[in-house]
mmCIF file of C-alpha atoms in Angstrom:
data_model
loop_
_atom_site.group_PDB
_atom_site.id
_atom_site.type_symbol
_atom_site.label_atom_id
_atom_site.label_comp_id
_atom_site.label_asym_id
_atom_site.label_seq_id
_atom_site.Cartn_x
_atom_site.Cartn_y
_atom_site.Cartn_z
ATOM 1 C CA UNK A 1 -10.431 11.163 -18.187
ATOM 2 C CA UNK A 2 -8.252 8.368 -17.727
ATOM 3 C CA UNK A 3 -9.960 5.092 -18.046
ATOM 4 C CA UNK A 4 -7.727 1.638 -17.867
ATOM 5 C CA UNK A 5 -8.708 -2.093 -17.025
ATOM 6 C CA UNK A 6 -8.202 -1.217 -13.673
ATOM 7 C CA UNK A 7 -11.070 1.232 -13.325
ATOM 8 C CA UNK A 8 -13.291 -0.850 -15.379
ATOM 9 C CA UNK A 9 -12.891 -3.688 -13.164
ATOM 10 C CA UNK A 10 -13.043 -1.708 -9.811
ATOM 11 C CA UNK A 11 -15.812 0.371 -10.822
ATOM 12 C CA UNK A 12 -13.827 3.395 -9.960
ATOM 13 C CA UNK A 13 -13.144 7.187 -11.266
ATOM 14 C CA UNK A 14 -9.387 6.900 -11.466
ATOM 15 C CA UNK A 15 -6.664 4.543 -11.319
ATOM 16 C CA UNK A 16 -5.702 5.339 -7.643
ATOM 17 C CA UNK A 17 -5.661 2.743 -5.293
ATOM 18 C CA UNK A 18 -4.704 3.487 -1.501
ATOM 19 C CA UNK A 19 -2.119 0.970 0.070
ATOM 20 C CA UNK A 20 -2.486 -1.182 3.205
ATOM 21 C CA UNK A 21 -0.865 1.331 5.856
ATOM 22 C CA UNK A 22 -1.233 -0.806 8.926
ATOM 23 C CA UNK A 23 -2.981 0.800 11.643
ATOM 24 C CA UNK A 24 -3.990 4.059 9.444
ATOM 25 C CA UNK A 25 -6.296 2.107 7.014
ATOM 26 C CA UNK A 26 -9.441 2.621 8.757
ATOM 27 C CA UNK A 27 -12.949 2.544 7.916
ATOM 28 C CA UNK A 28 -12.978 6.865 7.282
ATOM 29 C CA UNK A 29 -9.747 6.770 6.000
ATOM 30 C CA UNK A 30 -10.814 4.014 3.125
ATOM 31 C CA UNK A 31 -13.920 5.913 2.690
ATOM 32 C CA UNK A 32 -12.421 9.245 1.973
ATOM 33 C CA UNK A 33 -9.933 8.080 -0.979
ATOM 34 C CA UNK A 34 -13.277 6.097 -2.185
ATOM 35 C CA UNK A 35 -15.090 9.314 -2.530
ATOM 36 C CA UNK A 36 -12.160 11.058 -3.887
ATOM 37 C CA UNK A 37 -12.536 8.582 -6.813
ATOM 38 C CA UNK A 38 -9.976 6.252 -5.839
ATOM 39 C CA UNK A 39 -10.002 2.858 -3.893
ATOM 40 C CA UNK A 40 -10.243 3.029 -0.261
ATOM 41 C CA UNK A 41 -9.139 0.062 1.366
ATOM 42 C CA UNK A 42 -9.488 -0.786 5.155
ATOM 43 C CA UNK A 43 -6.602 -2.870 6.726
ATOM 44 C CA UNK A 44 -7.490 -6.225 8.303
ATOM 45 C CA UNK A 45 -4.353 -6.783 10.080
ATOM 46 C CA UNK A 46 -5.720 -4.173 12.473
ATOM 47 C CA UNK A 47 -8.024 -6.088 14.070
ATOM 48 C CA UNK A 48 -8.513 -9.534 16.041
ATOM 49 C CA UNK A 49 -11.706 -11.008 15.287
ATOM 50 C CA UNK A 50 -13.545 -11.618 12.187
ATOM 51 C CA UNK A 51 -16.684 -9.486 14.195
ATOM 52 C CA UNK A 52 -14.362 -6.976 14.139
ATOM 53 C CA UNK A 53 -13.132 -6.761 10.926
ATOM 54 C CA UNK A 54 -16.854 -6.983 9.408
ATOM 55 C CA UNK A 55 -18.046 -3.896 11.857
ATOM 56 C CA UNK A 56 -15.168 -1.853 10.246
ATOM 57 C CA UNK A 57 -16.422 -2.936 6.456
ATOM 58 C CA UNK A 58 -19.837 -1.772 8.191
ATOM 59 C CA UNK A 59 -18.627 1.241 9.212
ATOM 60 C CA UNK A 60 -16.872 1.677 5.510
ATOM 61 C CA UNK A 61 -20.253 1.533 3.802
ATOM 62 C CA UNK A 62 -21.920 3.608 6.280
ATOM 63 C CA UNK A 63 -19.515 6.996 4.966
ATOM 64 C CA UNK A 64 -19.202 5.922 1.142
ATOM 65 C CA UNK A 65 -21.740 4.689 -1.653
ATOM 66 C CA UNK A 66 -18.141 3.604 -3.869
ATOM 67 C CA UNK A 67 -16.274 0.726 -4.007
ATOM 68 C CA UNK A 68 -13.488 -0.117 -1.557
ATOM 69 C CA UNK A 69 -11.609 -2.809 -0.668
ATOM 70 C CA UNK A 70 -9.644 -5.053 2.696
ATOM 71 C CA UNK A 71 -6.285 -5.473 2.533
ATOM 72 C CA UNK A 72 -5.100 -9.108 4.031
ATOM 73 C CA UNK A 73 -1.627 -9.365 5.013
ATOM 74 C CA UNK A 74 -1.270 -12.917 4.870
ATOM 75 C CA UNK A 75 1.278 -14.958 7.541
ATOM 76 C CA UNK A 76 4.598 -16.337 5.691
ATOM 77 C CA UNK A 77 3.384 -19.813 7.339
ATOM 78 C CA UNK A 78 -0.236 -21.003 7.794
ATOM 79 C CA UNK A 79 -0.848 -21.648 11.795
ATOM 80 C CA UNK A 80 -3.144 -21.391 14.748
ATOM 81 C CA UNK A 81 -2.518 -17.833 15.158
ATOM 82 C CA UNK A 82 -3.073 -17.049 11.142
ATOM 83 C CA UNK A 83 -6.067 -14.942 11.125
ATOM 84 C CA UNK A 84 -6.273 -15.243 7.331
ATOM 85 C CA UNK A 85 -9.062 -18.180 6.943
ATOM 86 C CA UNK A 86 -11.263 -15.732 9.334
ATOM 87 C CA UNK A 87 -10.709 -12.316 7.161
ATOM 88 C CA UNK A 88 -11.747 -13.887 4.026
ATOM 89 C CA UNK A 89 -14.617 -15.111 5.902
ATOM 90 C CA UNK A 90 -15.304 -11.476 6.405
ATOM 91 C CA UNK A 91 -15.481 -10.281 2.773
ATOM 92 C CA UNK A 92 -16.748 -13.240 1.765
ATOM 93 C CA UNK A 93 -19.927 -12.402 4.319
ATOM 94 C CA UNK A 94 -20.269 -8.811 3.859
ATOM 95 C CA UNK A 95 -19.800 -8.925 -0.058
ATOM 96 C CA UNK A 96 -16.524 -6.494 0.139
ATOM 97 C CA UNK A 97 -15.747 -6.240 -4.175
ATOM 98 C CA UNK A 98 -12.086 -5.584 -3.972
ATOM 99 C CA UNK A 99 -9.676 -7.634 -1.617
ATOM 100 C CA UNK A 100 -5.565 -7.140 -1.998
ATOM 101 C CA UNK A 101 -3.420 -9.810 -0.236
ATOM 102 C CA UNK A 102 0.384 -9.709 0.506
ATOM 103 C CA UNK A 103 2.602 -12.298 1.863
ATOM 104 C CA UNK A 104 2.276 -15.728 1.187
ATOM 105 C CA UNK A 105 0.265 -16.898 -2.185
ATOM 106 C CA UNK A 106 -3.434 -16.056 -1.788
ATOM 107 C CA UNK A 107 -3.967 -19.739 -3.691
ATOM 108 C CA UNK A 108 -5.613 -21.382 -1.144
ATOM 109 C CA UNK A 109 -8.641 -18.703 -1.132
ATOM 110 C CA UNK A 110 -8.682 -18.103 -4.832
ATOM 111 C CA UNK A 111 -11.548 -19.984 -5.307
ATOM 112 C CA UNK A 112 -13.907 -19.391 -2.842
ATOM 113 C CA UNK A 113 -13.094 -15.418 -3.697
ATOM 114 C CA UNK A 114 -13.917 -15.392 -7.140
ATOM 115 C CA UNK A 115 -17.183 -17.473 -6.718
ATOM 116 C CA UNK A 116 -18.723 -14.994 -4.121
ATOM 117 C CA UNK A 117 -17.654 -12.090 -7.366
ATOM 118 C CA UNK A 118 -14.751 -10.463 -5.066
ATOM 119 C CA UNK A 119 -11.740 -8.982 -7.084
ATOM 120 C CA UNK A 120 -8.108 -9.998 -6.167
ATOM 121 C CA UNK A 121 -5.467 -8.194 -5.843
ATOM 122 C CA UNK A 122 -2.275 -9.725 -4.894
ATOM 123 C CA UNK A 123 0.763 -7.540 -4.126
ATOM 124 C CA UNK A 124 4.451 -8.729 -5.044
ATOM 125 C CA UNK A 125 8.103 -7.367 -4.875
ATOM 126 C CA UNK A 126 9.334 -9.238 -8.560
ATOM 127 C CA UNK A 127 8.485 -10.252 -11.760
ATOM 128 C CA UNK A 128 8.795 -14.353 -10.432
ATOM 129 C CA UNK A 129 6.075 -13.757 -8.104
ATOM 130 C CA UNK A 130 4.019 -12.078 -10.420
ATOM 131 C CA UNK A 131 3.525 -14.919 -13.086
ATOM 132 C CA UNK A 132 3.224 -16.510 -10.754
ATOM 133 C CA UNK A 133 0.001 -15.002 -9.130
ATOM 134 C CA UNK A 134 -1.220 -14.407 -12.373
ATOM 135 C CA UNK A 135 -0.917 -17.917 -13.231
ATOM 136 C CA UNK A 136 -3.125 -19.078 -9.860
ATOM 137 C CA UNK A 137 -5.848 -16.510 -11.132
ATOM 138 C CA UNK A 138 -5.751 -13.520 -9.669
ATOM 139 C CA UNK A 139 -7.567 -10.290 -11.276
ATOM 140 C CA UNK A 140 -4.815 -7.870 -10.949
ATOM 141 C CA UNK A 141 -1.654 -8.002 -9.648
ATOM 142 C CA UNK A 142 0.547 -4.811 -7.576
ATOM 143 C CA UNK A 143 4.324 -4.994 -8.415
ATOM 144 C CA UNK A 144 6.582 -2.560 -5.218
ATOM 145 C CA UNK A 145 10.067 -1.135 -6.556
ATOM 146 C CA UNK A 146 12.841 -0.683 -4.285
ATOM 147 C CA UNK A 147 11.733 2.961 -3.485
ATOM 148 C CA UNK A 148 8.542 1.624 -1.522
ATOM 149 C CA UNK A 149 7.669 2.202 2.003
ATOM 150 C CA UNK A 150 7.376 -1.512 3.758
ATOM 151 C CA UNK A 151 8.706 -4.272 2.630
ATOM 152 C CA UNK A 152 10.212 -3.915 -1.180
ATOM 153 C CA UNK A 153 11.418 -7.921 -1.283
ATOM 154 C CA UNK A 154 15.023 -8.585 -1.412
ATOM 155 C CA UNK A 155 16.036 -8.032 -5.035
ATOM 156 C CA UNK A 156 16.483 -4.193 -4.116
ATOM 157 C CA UNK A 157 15.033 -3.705 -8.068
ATOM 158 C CA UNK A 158 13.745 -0.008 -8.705
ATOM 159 C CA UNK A 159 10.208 0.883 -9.758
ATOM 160 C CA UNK A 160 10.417 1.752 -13.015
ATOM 161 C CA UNK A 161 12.270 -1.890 -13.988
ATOM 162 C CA UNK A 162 9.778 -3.888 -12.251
ATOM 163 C CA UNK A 163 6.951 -2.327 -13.427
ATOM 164 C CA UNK A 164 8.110 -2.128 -17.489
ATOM 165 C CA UNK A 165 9.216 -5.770 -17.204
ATOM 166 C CA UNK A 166 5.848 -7.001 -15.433
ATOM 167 C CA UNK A 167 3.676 -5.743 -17.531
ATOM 168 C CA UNK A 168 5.749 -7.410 -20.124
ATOM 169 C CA UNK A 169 5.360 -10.968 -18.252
ATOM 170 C CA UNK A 170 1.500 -11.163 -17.112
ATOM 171 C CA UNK A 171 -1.224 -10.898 -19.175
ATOM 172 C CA UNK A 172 -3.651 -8.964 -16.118
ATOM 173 C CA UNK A 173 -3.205 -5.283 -15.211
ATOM 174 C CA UNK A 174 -0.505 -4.731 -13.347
ATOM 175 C CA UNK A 175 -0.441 -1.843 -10.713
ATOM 176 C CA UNK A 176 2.865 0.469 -9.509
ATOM 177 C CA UNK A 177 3.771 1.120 -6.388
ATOM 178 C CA UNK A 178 6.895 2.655 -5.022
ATOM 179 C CA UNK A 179 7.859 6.452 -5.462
ATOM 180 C CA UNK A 180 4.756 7.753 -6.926
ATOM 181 C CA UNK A 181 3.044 10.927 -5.444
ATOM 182 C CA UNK A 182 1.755 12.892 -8.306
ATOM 183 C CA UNK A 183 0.914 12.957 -11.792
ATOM 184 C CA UNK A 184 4.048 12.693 -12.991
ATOM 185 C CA UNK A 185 4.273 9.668 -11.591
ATOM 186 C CA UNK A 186 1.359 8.559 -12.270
ATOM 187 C CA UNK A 187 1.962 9.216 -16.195
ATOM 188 C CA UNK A 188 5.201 7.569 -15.890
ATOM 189 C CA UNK A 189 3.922 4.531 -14.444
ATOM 190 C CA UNK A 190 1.018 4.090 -17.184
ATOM 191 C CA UNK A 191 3.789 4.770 -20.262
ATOM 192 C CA UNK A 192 5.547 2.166 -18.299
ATOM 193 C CA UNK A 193 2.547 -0.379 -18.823
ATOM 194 C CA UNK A 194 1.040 -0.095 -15.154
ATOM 195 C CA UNK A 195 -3.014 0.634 -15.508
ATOM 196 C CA UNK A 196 -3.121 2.131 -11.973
ATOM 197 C CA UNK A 197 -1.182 2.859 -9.325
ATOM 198 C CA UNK A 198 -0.953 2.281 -4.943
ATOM 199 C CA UNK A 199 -0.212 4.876 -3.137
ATOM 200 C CA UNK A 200 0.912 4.886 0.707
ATOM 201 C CA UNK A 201 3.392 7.367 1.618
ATOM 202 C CA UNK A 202 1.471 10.437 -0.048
ATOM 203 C CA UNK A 203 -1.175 9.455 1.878
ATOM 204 C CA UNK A 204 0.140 9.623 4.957
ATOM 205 C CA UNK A 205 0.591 13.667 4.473
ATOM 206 C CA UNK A 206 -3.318 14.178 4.314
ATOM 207 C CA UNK A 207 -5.816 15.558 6.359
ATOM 208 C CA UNK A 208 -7.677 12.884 6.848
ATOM 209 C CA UNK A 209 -5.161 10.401 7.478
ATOM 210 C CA UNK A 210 -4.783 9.441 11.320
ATOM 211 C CA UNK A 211 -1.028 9.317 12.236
ATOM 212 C CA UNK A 212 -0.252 12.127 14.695
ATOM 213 C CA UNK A 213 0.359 15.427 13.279
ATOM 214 C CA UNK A 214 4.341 15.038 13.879
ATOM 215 C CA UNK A 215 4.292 12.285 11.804
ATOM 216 C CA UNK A 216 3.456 14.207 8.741
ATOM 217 C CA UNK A 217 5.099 16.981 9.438
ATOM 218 C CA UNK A 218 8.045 14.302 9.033
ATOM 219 C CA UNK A 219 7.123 13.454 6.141
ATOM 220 C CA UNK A 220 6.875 16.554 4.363
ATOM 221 C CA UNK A 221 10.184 17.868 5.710
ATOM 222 C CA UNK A 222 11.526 14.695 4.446
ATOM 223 C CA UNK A 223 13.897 14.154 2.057
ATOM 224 C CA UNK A 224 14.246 10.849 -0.608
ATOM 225 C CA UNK A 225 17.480 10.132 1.645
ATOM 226 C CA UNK A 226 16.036 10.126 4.667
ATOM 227 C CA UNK A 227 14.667 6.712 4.674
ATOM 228 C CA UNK A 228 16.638 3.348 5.335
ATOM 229 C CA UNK A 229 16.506 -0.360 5.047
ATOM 230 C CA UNK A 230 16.141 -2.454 8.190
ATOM 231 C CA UNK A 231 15.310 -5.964 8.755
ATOM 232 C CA UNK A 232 17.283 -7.880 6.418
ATOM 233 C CA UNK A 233 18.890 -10.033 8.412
ATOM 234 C CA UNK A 234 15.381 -11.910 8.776
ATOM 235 C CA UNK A 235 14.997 -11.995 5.424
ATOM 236 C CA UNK A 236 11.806 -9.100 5.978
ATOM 237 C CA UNK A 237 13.327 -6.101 4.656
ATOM 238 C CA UNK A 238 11.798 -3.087 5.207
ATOM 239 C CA UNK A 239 11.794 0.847 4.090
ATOM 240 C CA UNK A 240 11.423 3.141 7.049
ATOM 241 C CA UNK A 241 12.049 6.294 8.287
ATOM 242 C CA UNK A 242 15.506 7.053 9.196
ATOM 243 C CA UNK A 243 14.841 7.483 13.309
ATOM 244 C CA UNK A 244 17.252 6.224 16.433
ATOM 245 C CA UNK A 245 15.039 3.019 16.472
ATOM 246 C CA UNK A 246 15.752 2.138 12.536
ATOM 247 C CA UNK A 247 19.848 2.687 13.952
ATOM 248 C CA UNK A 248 19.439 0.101 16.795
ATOM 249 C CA UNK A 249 17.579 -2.217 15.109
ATOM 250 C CA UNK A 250 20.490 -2.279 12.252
ATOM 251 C CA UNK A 251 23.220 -2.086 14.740
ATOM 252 C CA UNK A 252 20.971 -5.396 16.679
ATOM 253 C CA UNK A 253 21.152 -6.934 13.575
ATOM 254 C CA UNK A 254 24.899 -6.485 13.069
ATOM 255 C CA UNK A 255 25.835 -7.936 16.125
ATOM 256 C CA UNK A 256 23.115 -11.200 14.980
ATOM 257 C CA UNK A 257 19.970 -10.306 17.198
ATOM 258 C CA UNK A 258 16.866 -12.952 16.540
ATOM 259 C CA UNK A 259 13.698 -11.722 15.846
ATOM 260 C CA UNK A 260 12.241 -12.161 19.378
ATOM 261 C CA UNK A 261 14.924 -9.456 20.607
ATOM 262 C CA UNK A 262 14.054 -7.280 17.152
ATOM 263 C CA UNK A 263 10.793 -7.492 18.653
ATOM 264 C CA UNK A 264 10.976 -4.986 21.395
ATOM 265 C CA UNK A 265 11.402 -2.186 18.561
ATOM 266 C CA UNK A 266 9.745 -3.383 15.807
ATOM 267 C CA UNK A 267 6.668 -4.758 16.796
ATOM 268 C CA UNK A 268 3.084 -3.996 15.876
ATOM 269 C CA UNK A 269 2.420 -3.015 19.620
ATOM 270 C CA UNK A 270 5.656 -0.559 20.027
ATOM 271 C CA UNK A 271 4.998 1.256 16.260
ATOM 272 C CA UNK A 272 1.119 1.727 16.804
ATOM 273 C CA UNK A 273 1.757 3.303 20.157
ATOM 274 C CA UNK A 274 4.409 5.725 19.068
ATOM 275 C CA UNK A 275 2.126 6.666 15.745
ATOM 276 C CA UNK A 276 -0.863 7.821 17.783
ATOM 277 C CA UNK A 277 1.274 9.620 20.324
ATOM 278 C CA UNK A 278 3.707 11.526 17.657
ATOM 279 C CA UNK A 279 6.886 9.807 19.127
ATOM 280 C CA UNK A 280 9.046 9.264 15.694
ATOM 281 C CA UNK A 281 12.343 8.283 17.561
ATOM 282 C CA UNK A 282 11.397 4.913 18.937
ATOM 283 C CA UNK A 283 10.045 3.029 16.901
ATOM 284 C CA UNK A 284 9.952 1.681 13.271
ATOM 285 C CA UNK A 285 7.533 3.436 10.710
ATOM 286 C CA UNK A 286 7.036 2.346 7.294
ATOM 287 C CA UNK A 287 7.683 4.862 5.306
ATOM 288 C CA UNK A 288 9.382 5.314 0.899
ATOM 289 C CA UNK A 289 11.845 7.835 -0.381
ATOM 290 C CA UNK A 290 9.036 9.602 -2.317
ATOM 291 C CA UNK A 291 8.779 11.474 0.955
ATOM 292 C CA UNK A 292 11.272 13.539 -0.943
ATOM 293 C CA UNK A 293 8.562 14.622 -3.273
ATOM 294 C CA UNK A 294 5.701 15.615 -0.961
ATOM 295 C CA UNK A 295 5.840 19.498 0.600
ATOM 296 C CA UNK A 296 2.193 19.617 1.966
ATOM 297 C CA UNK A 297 -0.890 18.289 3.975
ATOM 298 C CA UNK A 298 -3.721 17.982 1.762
ATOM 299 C CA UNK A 299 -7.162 16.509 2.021
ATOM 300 C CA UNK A 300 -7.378 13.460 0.364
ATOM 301 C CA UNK A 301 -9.842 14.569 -2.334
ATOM 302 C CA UNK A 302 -6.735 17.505 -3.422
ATOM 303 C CA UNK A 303 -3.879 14.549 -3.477
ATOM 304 C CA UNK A 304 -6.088 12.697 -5.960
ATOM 305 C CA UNK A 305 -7.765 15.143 -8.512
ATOM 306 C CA UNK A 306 -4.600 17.083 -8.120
ATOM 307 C CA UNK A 307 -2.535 13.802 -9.657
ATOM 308 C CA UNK A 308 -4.881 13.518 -12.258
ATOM 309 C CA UNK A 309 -5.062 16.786 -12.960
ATOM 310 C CA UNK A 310 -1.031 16.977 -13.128
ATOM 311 C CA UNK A 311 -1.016 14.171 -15.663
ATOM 312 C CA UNK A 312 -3.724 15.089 -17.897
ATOM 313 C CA UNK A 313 -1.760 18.515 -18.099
ATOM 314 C CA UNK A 314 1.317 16.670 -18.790
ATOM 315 C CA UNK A 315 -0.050 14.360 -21.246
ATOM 316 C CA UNK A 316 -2.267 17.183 -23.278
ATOM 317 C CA UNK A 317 0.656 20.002 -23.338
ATOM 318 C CA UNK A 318 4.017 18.791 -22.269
ATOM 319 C CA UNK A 319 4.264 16.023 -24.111
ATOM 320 C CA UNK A 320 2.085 16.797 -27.144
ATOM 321 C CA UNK A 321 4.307 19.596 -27.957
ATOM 322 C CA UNK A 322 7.507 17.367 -27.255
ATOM 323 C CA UNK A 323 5.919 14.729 -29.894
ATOM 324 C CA UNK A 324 4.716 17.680 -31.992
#
């Protein structure tokens, strides 16, 4: 049994919590790593209207009894199009327990979150924006290393740093993600002073998980160097699978393309098109180098009793006789 601050405050089996993945986080998804013992969590970016969002959450509790939670990708800049006000609207209404944000500081909604009992989870790529969260009051807080899928920030600082010096700086749990896919990592991260982890990548090689089948058989021919970093130039960086679109977007931003031109290749549009339809060559897909660690398509349920499995091993043999 491993039990940390994070499950206690969760309510869930083990420390596992399933990241955003833009147009994969759907209501079965969510509800399959829930009932694995992990926290599902259903993407709001993915659709338009607050109706929407709530008949997903709907749908969420209609295939799990177990906590889950919405992950709200927050707009750098508040403006007519920021859909933000609306999603919190939605957990706020249909009494979601977990919510994770990203982006821009969640400080505006902090409040009226923690008075209708919802637990925040805000996800950063450095120790800076970490106090700082934990300073504006949020529960927990997720710090990505450079080895992430997405967006890892710009300080291009590796897992294992950012997570040791974190949990150093905040007093709140603090949860890894970035290169973990088993229980190795999973140990690692907790020695580290995580008390959970996110996991994305791994998850995309599962059964359940709705990216086209030649999408995951990517992945798990994969190796850790066959991922790059794109988008810098906008000051967006982002891991993703090494592909001919990643290589014109870089070579775009070489010659100083502006986003609107980046646009045609990495928008939402173009990358949830190809990801339904298996085409891995033309678009961008989000995607960290611990692809180099994953050799099979499991259900969901396998990836996450096998992890704790692996590190219960690990911590009851391996290193017991190491410490003697």
């Amino acid at each position: 049994m491993i039990r940390t601050r994070v499950t206690d405050l969760l309510d869930i089996q083990y420390p596992i919590i399933q990241g955003g993945m833009q147009w994969l986080a759907c209501a079965e998804f969510a509800a399959a790593v829930s009932n694995a013992g992990g926290l599902g969590v259903i993407s709001a970016a993915m659709h338009p209207s607050k109706e929407d969002l709530l008949e997903e959450i709907r749908k969420t509790r209609e295939l799990t009894s177990m906590p889950f939670g919405v992950n709200i990708s927050m707009l750098p800049t508040v403006g007519p199009g920021d859909m933000t006000p609306k999603y919190v609207e939605a957990v706020i209404e249909a009494k979601v327990p977990v919510v994770e944000t990203a982006g821009r500081s969640p400080k505006d909604f902090i409040g009226d979150l923690k008075q209708a009992g919802v637990k925040i989870i805000h996800k950063v790529p450095s120790v800076r924006f970490a106090k700082k969260a934990a300073e504006i009051g949020v529960d927990m807080v997720t710090v990505v290393g450079f080895e992430c899928g997405g967006h890892p920030g710009l300080d291009d600082v590796p897992t294992a740093l950012i997570v040791n010096k974190a949990s150093r700086a905040v007093d709140i749990p603090v949860l890894a993600g970035g290169g973990i896919v088993d229980g190795r990592g999973l140990l690692s991260a907790l020695s580290l002073g995580a008390e959970g982890v996110v996991l994305g990548t791994r998850f995309v090689a599962t059964q359940e998980c709705t990216a086209h089948p030649a999408f995951k058989e990517w992945v798990v021919n994969a190796q850790e160097t066959d991922t790059i970093i794109i988008e810098r130039s906008i000051r967006n960086p982002m891991r993703a699978m090494k592909n001919r679109a990643a290589y014109q977007v870089l070579g775009m931003e070489t010659h100083g393309a502006t986003l609107k031109q980046l646009l045609a290749i990495i928008s939402g549009k173009v990358g949830k098109k190809a990801l339904f339809e298996g085409d891995i060559e033309n678009s961008t897909f989000a995607i960290g180098q611990a692809v180099g660690l994953i050799n099979e398509i499991e259900t969901v349920e396998d990836v996450v009793k096998g992890i704790i499995s692996e590190a219960e091993d690990l911590y009851r043999y391996r290193l017991a006789a190491v410490f003697g």
